[in-house]
mmCIF file of C-alpha atoms in Angstrom:
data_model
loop_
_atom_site.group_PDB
_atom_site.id
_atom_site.type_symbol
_atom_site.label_atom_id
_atom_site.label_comp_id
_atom_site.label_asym_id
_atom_site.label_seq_id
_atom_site.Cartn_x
_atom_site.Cartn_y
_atom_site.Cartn_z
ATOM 1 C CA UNK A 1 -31.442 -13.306 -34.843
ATOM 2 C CA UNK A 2 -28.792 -14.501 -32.785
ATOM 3 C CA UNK A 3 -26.085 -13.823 -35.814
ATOM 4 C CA UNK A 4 -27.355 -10.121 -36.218
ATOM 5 C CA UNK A 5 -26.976 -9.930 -32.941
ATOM 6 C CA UNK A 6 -23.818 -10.547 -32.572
ATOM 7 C CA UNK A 7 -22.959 -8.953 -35.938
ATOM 8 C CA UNK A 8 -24.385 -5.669 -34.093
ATOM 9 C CA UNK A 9 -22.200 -5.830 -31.272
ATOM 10 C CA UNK A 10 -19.198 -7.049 -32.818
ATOM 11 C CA UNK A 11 -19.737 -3.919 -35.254
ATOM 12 C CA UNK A 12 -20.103 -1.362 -32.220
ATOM 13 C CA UNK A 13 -17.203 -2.593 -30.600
ATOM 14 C CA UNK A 14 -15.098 -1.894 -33.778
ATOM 15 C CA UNK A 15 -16.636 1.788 -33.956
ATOM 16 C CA UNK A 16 -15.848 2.497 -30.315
ATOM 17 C CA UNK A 17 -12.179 1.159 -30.902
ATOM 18 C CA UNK A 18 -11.482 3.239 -33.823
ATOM 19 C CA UNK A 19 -12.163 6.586 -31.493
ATOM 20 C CA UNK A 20 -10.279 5.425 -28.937
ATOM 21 C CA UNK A 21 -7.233 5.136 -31.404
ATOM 22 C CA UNK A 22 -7.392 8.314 -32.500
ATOM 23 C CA UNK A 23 -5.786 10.600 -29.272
ATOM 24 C CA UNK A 24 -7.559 13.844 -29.839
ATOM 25 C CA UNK A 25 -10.456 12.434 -30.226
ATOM 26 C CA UNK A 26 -10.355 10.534 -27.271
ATOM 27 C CA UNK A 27 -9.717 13.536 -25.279
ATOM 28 C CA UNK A 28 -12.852 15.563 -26.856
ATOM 29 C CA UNK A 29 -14.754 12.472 -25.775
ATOM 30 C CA UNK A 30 -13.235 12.158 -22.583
ATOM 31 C CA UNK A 31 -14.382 15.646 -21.559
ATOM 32 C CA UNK A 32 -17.658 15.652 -23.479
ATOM 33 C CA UNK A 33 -18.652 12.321 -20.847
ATOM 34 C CA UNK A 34 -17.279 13.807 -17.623
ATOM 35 C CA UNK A 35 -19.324 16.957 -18.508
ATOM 36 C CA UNK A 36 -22.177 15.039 -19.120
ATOM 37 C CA UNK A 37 -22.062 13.380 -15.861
ATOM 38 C CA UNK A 38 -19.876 14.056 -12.236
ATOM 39 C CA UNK A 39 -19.551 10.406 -11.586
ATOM 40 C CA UNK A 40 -19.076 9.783 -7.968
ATOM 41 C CA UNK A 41 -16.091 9.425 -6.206
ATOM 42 C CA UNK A 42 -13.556 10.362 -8.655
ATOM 43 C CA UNK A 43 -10.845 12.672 -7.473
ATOM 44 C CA UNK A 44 -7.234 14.280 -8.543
ATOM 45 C CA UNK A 45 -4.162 13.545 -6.966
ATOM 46 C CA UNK A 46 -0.942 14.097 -7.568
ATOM 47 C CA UNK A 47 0.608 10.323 -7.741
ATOM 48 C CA UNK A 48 4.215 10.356 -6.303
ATOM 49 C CA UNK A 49 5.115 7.630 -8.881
ATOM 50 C CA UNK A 50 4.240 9.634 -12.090
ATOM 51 C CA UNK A 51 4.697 13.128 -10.583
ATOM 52 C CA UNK A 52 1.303 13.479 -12.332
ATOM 53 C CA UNK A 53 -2.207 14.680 -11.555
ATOM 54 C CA UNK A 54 -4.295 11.969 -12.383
ATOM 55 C CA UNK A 55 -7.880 10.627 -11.795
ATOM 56 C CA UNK A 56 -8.233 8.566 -8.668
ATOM 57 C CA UNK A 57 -11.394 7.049 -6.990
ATOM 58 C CA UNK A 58 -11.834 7.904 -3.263
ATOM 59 C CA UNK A 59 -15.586 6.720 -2.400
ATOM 60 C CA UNK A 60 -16.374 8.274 1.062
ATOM 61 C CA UNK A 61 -19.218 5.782 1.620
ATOM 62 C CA UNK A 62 -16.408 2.947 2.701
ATOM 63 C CA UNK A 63 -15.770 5.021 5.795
ATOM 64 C CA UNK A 64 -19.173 6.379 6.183
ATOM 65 C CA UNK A 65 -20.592 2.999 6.827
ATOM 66 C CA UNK A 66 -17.646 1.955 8.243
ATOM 67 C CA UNK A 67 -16.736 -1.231 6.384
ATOM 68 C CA UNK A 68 -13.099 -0.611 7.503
ATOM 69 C CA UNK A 69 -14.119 -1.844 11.211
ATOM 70 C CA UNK A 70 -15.346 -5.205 9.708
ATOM 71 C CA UNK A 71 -12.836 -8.704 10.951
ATOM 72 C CA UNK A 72 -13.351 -9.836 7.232
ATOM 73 C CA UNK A 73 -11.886 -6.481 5.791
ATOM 74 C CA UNK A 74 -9.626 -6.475 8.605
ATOM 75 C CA UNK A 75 -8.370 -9.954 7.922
ATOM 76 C CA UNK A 76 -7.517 -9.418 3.999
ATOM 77 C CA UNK A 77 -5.792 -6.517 4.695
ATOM 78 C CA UNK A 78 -3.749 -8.341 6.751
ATOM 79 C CA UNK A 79 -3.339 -11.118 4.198
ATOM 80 C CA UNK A 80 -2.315 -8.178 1.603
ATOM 81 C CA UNK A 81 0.513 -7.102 3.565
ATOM 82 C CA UNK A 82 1.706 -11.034 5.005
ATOM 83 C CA UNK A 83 4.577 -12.918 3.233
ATOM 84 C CA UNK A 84 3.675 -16.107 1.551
ATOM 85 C CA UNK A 85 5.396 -18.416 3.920
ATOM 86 C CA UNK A 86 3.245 -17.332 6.680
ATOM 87 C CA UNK A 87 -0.778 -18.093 6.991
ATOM 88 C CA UNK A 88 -3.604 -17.392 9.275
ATOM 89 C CA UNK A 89 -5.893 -20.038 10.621
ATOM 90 C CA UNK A 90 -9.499 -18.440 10.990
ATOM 91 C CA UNK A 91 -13.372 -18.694 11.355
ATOM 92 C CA UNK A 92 -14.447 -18.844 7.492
ATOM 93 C CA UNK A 93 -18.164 -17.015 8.709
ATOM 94 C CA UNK A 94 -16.499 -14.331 10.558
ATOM 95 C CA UNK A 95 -12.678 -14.377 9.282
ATOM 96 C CA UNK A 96 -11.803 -14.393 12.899
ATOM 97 C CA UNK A 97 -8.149 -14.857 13.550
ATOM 98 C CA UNK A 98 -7.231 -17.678 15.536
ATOM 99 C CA UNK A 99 -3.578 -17.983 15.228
ATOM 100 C CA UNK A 100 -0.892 -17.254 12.663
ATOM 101 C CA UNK A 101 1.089 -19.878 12.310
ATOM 102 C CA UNK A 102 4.226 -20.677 9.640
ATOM 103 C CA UNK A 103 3.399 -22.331 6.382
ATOM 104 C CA UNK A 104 6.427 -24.895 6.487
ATOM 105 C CA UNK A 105 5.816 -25.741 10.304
ATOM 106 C CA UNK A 106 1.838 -26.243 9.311
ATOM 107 C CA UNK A 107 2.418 -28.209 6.072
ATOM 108 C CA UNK A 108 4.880 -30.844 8.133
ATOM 109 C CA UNK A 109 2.079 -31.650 10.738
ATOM 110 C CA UNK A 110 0.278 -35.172 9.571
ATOM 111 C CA UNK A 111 -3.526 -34.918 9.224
ATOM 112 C CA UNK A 112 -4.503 -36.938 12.159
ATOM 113 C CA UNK A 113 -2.389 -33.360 14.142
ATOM 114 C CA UNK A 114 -4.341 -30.771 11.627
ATOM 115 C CA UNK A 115 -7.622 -32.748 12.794
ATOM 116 C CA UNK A 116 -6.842 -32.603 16.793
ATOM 117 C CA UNK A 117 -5.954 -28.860 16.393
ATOM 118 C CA UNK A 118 -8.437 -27.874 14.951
ATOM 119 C CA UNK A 119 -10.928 -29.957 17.359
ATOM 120 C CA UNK A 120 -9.355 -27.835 20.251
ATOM 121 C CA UNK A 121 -10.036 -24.385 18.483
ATOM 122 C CA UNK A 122 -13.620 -24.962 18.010
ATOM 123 C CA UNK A 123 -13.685 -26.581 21.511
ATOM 124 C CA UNK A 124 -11.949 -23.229 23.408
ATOM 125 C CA UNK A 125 -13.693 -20.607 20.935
ATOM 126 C CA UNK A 126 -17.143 -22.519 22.089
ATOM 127 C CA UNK A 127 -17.461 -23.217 18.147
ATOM 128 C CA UNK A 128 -20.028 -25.970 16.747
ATOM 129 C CA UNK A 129 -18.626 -29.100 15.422
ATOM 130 C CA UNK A 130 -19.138 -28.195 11.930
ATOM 131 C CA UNK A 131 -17.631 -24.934 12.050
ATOM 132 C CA UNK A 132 -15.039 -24.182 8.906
ATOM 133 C CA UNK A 133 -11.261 -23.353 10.181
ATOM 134 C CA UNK A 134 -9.492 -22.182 7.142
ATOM 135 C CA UNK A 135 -6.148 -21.892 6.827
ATOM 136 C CA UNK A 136 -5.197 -18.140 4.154
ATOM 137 C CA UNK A 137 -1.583 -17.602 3.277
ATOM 138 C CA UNK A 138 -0.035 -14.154 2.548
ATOM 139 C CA UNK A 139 -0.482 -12.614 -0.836
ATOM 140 C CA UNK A 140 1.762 -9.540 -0.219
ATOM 141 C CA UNK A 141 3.170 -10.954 -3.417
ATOM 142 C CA UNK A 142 0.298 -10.187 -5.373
ATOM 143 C CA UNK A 143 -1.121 -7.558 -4.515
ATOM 144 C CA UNK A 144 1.500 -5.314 -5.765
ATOM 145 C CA UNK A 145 -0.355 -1.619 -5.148
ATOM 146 C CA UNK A 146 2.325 0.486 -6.092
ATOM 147 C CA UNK A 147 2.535 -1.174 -9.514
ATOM 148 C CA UNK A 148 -1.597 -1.615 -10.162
ATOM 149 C CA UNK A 149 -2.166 2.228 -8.906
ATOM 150 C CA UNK A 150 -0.149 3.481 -12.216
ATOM 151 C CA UNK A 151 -3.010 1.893 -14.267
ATOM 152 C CA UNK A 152 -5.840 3.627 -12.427
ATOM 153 C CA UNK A 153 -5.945 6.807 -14.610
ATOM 154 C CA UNK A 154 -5.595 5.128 -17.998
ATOM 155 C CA UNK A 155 -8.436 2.934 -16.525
ATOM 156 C CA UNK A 156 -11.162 5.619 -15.041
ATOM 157 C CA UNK A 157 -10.542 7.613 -18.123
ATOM 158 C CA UNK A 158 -11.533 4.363 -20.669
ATOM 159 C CA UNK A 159 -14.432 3.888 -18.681
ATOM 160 C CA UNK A 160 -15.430 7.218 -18.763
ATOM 161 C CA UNK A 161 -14.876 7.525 -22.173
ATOM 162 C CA UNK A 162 -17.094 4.128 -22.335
ATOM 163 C CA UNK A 163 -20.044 6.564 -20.202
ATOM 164 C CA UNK A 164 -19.351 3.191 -17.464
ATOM 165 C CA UNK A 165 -18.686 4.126 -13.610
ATOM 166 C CA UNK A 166 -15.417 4.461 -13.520
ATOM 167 C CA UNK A 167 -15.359 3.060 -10.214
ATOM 168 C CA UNK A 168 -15.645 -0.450 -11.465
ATOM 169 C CA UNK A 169 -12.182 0.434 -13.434
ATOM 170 C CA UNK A 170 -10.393 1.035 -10.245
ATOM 171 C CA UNK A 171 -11.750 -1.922 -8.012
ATOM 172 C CA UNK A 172 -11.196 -4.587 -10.840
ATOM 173 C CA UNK A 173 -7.476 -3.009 -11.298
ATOM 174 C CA UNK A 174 -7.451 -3.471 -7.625
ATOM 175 C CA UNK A 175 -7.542 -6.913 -7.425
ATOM 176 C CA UNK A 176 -7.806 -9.206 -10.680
ATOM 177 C CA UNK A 177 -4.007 -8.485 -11.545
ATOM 178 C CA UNK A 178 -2.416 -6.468 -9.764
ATOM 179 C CA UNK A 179 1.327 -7.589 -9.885
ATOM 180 C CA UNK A 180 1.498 -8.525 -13.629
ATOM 181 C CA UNK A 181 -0.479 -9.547 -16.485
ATOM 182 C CA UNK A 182 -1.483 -13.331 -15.650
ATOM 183 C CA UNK A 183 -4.044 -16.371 -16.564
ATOM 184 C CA UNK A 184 -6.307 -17.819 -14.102
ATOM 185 C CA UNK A 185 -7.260 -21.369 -13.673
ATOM 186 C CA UNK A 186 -9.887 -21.074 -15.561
ATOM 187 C CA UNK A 187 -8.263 -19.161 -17.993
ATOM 188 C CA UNK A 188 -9.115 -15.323 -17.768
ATOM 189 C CA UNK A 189 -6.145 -13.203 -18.679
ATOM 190 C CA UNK A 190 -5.362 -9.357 -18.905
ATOM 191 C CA UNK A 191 -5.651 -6.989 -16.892
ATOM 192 C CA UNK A 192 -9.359 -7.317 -16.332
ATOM 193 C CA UNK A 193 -9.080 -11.198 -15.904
ATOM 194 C CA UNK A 194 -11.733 -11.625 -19.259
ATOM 195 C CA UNK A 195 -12.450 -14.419 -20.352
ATOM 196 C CA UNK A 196 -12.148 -15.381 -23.898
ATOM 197 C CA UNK A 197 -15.548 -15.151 -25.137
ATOM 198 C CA UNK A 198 -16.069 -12.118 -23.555
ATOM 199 C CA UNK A 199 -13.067 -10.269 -24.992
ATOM 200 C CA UNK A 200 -14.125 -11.809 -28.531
ATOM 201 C CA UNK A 201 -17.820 -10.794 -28.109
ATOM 202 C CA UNK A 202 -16.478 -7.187 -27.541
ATOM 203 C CA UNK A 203 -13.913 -7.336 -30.468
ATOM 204 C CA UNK A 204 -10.790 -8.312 -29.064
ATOM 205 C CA UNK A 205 -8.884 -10.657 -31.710
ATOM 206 C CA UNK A 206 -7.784 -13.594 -29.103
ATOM 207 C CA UNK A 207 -5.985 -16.725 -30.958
ATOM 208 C CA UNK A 208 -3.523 -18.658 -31.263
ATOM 209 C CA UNK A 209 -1.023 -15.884 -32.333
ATOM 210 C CA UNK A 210 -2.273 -12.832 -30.583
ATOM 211 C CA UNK A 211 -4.554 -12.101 -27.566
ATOM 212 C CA UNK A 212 -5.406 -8.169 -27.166
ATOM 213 C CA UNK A 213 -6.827 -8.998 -23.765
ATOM 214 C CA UNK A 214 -2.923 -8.046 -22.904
ATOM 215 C CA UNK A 215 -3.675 -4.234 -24.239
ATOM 216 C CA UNK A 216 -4.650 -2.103 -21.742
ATOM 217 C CA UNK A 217 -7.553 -0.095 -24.010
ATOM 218 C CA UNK A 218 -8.805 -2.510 -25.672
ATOM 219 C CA UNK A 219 -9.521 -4.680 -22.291
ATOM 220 C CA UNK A 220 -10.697 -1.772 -20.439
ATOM 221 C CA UNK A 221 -13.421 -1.054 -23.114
ATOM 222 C CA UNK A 222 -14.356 -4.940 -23.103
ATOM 223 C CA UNK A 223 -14.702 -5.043 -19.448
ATOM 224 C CA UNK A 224 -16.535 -1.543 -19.232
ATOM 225 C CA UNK A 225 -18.854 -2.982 -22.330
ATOM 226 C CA UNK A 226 -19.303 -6.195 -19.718
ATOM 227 C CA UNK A 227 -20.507 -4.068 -16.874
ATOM 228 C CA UNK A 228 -22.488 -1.931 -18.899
ATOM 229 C CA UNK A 229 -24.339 -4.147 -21.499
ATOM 230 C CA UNK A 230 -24.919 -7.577 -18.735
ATOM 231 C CA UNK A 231 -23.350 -7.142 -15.516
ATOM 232 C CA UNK A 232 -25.336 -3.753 -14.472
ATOM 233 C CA UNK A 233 -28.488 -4.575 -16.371
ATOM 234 C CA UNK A 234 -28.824 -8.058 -14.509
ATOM 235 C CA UNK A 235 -28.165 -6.072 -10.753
ATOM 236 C CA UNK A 236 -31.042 -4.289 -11.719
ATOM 237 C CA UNK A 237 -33.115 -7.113 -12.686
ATOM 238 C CA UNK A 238 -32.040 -9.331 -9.661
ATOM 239 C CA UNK A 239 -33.460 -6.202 -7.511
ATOM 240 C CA UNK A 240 -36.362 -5.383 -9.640
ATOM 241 C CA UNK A 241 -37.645 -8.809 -9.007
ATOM 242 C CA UNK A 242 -37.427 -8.605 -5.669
ATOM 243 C CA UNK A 243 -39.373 -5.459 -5.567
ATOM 244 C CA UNK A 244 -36.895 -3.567 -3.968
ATOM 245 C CA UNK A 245 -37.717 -0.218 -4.829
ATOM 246 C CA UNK A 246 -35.888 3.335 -4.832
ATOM 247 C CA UNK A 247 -32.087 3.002 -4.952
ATOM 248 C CA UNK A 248 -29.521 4.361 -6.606
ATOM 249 C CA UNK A 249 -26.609 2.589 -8.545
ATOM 250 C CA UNK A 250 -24.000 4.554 -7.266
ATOM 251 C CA UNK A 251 -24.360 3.008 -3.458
ATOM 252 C CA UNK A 252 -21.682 0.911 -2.513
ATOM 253 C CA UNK A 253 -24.138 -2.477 -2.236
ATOM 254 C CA UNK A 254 -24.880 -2.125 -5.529
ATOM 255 C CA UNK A 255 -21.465 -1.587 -7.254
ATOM 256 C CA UNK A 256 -20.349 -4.923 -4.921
ATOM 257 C CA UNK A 257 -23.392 -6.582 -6.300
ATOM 258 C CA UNK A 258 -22.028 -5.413 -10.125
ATOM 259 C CA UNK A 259 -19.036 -6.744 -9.088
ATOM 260 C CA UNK A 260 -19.919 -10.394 -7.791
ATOM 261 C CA UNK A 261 -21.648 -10.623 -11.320
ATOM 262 C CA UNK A 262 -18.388 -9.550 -12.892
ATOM 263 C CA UNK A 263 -16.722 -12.095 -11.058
ATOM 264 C CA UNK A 264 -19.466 -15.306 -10.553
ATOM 265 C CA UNK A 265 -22.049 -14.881 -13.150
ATOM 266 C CA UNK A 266 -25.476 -13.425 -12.824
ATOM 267 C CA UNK A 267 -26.899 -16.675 -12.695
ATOM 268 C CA UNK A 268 -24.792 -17.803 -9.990
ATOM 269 C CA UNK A 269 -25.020 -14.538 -7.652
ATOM 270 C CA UNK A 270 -28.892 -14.306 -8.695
ATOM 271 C CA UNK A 271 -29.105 -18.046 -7.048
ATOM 272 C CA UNK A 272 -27.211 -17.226 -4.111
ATOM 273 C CA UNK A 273 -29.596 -13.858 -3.559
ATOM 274 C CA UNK A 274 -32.662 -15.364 -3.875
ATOM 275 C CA UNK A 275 -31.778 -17.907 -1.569
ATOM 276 C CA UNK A 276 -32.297 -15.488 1.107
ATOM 277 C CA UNK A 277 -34.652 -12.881 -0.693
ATOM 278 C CA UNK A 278 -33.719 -9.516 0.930
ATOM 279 C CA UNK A 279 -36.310 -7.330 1.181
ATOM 280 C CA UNK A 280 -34.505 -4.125 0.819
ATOM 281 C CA UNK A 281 -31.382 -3.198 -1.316
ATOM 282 C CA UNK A 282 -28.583 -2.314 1.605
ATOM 283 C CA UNK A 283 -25.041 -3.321 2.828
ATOM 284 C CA UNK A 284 -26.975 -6.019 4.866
ATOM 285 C CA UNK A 285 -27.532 -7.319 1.305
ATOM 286 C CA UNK A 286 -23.952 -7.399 0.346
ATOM 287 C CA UNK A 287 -22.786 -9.237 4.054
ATOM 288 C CA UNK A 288 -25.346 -12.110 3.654
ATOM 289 C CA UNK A 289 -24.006 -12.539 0.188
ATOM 290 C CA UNK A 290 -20.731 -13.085 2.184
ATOM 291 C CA UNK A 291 -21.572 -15.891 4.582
ATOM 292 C CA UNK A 292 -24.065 -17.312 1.811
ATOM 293 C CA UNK A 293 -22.913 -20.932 0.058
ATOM 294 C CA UNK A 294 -25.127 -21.801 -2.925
ATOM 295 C CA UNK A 295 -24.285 -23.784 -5.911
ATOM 296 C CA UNK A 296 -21.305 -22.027 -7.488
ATOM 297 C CA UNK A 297 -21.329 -19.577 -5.570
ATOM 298 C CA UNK A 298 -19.409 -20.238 -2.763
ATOM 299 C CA UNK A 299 -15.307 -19.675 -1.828
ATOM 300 C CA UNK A 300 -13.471 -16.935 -4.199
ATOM 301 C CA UNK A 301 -17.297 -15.423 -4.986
ATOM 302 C CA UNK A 302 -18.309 -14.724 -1.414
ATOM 303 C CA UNK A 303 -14.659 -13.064 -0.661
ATOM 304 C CA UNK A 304 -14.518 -11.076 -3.816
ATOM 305 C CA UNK A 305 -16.005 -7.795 -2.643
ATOM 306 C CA UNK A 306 -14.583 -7.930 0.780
ATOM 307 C CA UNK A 307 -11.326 -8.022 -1.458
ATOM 308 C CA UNK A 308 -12.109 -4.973 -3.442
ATOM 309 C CA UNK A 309 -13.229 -2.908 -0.018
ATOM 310 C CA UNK A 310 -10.148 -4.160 1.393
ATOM 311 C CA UNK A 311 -7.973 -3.413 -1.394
ATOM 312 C CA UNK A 312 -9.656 -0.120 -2.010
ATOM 313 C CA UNK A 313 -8.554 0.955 1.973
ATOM 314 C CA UNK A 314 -5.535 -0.381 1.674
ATOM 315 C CA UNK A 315 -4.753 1.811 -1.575
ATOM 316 C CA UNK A 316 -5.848 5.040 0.258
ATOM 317 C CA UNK A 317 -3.588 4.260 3.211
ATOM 318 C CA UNK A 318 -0.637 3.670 1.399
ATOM 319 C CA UNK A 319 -1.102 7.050 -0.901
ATOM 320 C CA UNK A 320 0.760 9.525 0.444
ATOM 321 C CA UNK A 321 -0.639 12.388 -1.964
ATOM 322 C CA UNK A 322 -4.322 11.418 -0.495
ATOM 323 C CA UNK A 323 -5.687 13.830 2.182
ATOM 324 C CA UNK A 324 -8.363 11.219 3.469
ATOM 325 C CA UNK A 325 -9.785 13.837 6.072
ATOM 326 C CA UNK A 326 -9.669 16.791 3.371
ATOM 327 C CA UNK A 327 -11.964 14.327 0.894
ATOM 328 C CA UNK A 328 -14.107 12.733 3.113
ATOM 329 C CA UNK A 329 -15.638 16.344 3.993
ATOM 330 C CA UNK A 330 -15.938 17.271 0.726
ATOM 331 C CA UNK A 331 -19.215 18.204 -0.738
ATOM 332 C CA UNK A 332 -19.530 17.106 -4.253
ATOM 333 C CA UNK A 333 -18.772 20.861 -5.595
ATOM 334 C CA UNK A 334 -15.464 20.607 -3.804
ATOM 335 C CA UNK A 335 -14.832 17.256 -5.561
ATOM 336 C CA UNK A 336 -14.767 18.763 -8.846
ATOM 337 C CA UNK A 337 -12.191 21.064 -8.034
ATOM 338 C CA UNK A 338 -10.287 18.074 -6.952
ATOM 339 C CA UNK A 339 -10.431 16.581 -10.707
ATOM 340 C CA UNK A 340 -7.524 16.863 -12.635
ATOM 341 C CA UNK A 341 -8.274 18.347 -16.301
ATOM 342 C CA UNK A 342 -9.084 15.979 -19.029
ATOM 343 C CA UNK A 343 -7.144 18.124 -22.012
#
């Protein structure tokens, strides 16, 4: 059963491939989807870089529930735009800054001085004993946003074409690699950051001599196949089970939910939620997911959606086409007029 299975999906992804080779084809598609459904959020702009209208996601809700006032989406914004020889030592619950200090300087103390400094923080800030000080360097160097942000139309419009939210193309752009095409530690690669099984489960030859995780279409349809076939399905079961009842899948807590099971496995983020049961499906949710240490699910997974809402204000800051004021009052009618055409 397991071989048809497989077989099955292995077969699909091969159809769906084929029409995304063919250009016209991809276009008739393209527009048959977005008529099909306004997904929400997406916008045209013209990007100064391409001299180009293009598809861009601008999701009001960030502001409206004013995630941008948060210190943990303040604090990796700030370690966006800070060098790499220069760190900030901080409350790990809270991302509270309590100094910035430089990297070389810090690295030369001896760990008997780490120890007695960071005693005298948690003594002055009135901080328990066992309170984590961590110590974040820059990463100006990686997130690149001018180079990441010329991806974002190719990458709404695969994901469209896919009938996915294109707003997952856009936040995993965002942050997996956003400077150039690289492998993680635990070896996810492309511009998605798959992981080998995935991309071969979804088609893409990877081997010795070629790994198509590197092509830009035919990772975007094997991460918008991820979302769509496991990573959305097991959101909804997570919440089902917790008999949280009438919400809707294009609120912000439950794309950042999507997204942690994109990043940590549903098993892993399904441990870590029903650790503290929430009884109703909300931001409040997604912020005890942040401070929330369980199993695997701990470091990189509790950051990664305060990267993406970070990242995601960061990007409409630095775009000079984008009229924040003139989108955020927008009723969805006016977005539409705001979407660049798809012939």
């Amino acid at each position: 059963m397991r071989i048809v299975l497989l077989v099955s999906v292995l077969l699909f992804a091969e159809v769906m491939f084929s029409c995304a080779v063919d250009d016209s084809l991809a276009k008739k598609t393209n527009t048959q989807a977005s008529n099909e459904k306004c997904y929400k959020g997406v916008v045209g702009i013209m990007n100064p870089l391409t001299n180009c209208n293009e598809n861009y996601i601008f999701d009001k809700s960030i502001y409206h529930l004013k995630v941008d006032t948060l210190p943990q989406i303040k604090f990796w914004r700030n370690i966006m735009n800070m060098p790499a020889d220069t760190a900030f030592i901080c409350v790990a619950e809270s991302r509270s800054i309590v100094e910035k200090v430089c990297l070389k300087e810090w690295n030369s103390k001896s760990d008997s001085a780490k120890k007695y400094y960071r005693d005298s923080v948690r003594l002055a800030n009135n901080l328990d004993t066992t309170s984590r000080l961590l110590l974040t360097s820059g990463k100006k160097f990686f997130y690149d946003f001018d180079r990441t942000s010329l991806n974002f139309d190719r990458g709404i419009r695969c994901f469209i074409q896919n009938k996915v939210d294109p707003w997952y193309a856009q936040a995993i752009l965002l942050i997996e690699s956003p400077n150039k095409l690289q492998k993680s530690n635990v070896g996810a690669y492309g511009p998605f950051q798959l992981m080998k099984d995935v991309a071969r489960m979804y088609g893409l030859k990877v081997n010795k001599s070629i790994d198509e995780r590197s092509d830009f279409e035919r990772s975007a349809y094997a991460a918008s196949s991820l979302i769509k076939n496991i990573c959305v399905p097991r959101a909804r079961r997570i919440i089902d089970s917790l008999h949280i009842c009438n919400y809707n899948e294009d609120e912000l807590w439950f794309r950042l939910l999507v997204m942690h099971i994109y990043h940590a496995g549903a098993y892993n983020v399904q441990k870590a939620v029903f650790s503290f049961c929430p009884t109703e499906g909300n931001m409040d949710l997604i912020f005890t997911l942040w401070k929330t240490r369980e199993g695997r699910f701990k470091g990189s997974s509790q950051n990664y959606s305060q990267l993406v809402l970070a990242a995601m204000l960061e990007m409409n800051e630095r775009n000079p086409a984008l009229d924040k004021e003139l989108f955020l009052n927008a009723s969805v009618e006016d977005q539409l007029n705001f979407s660049p055409s798809k012939n």
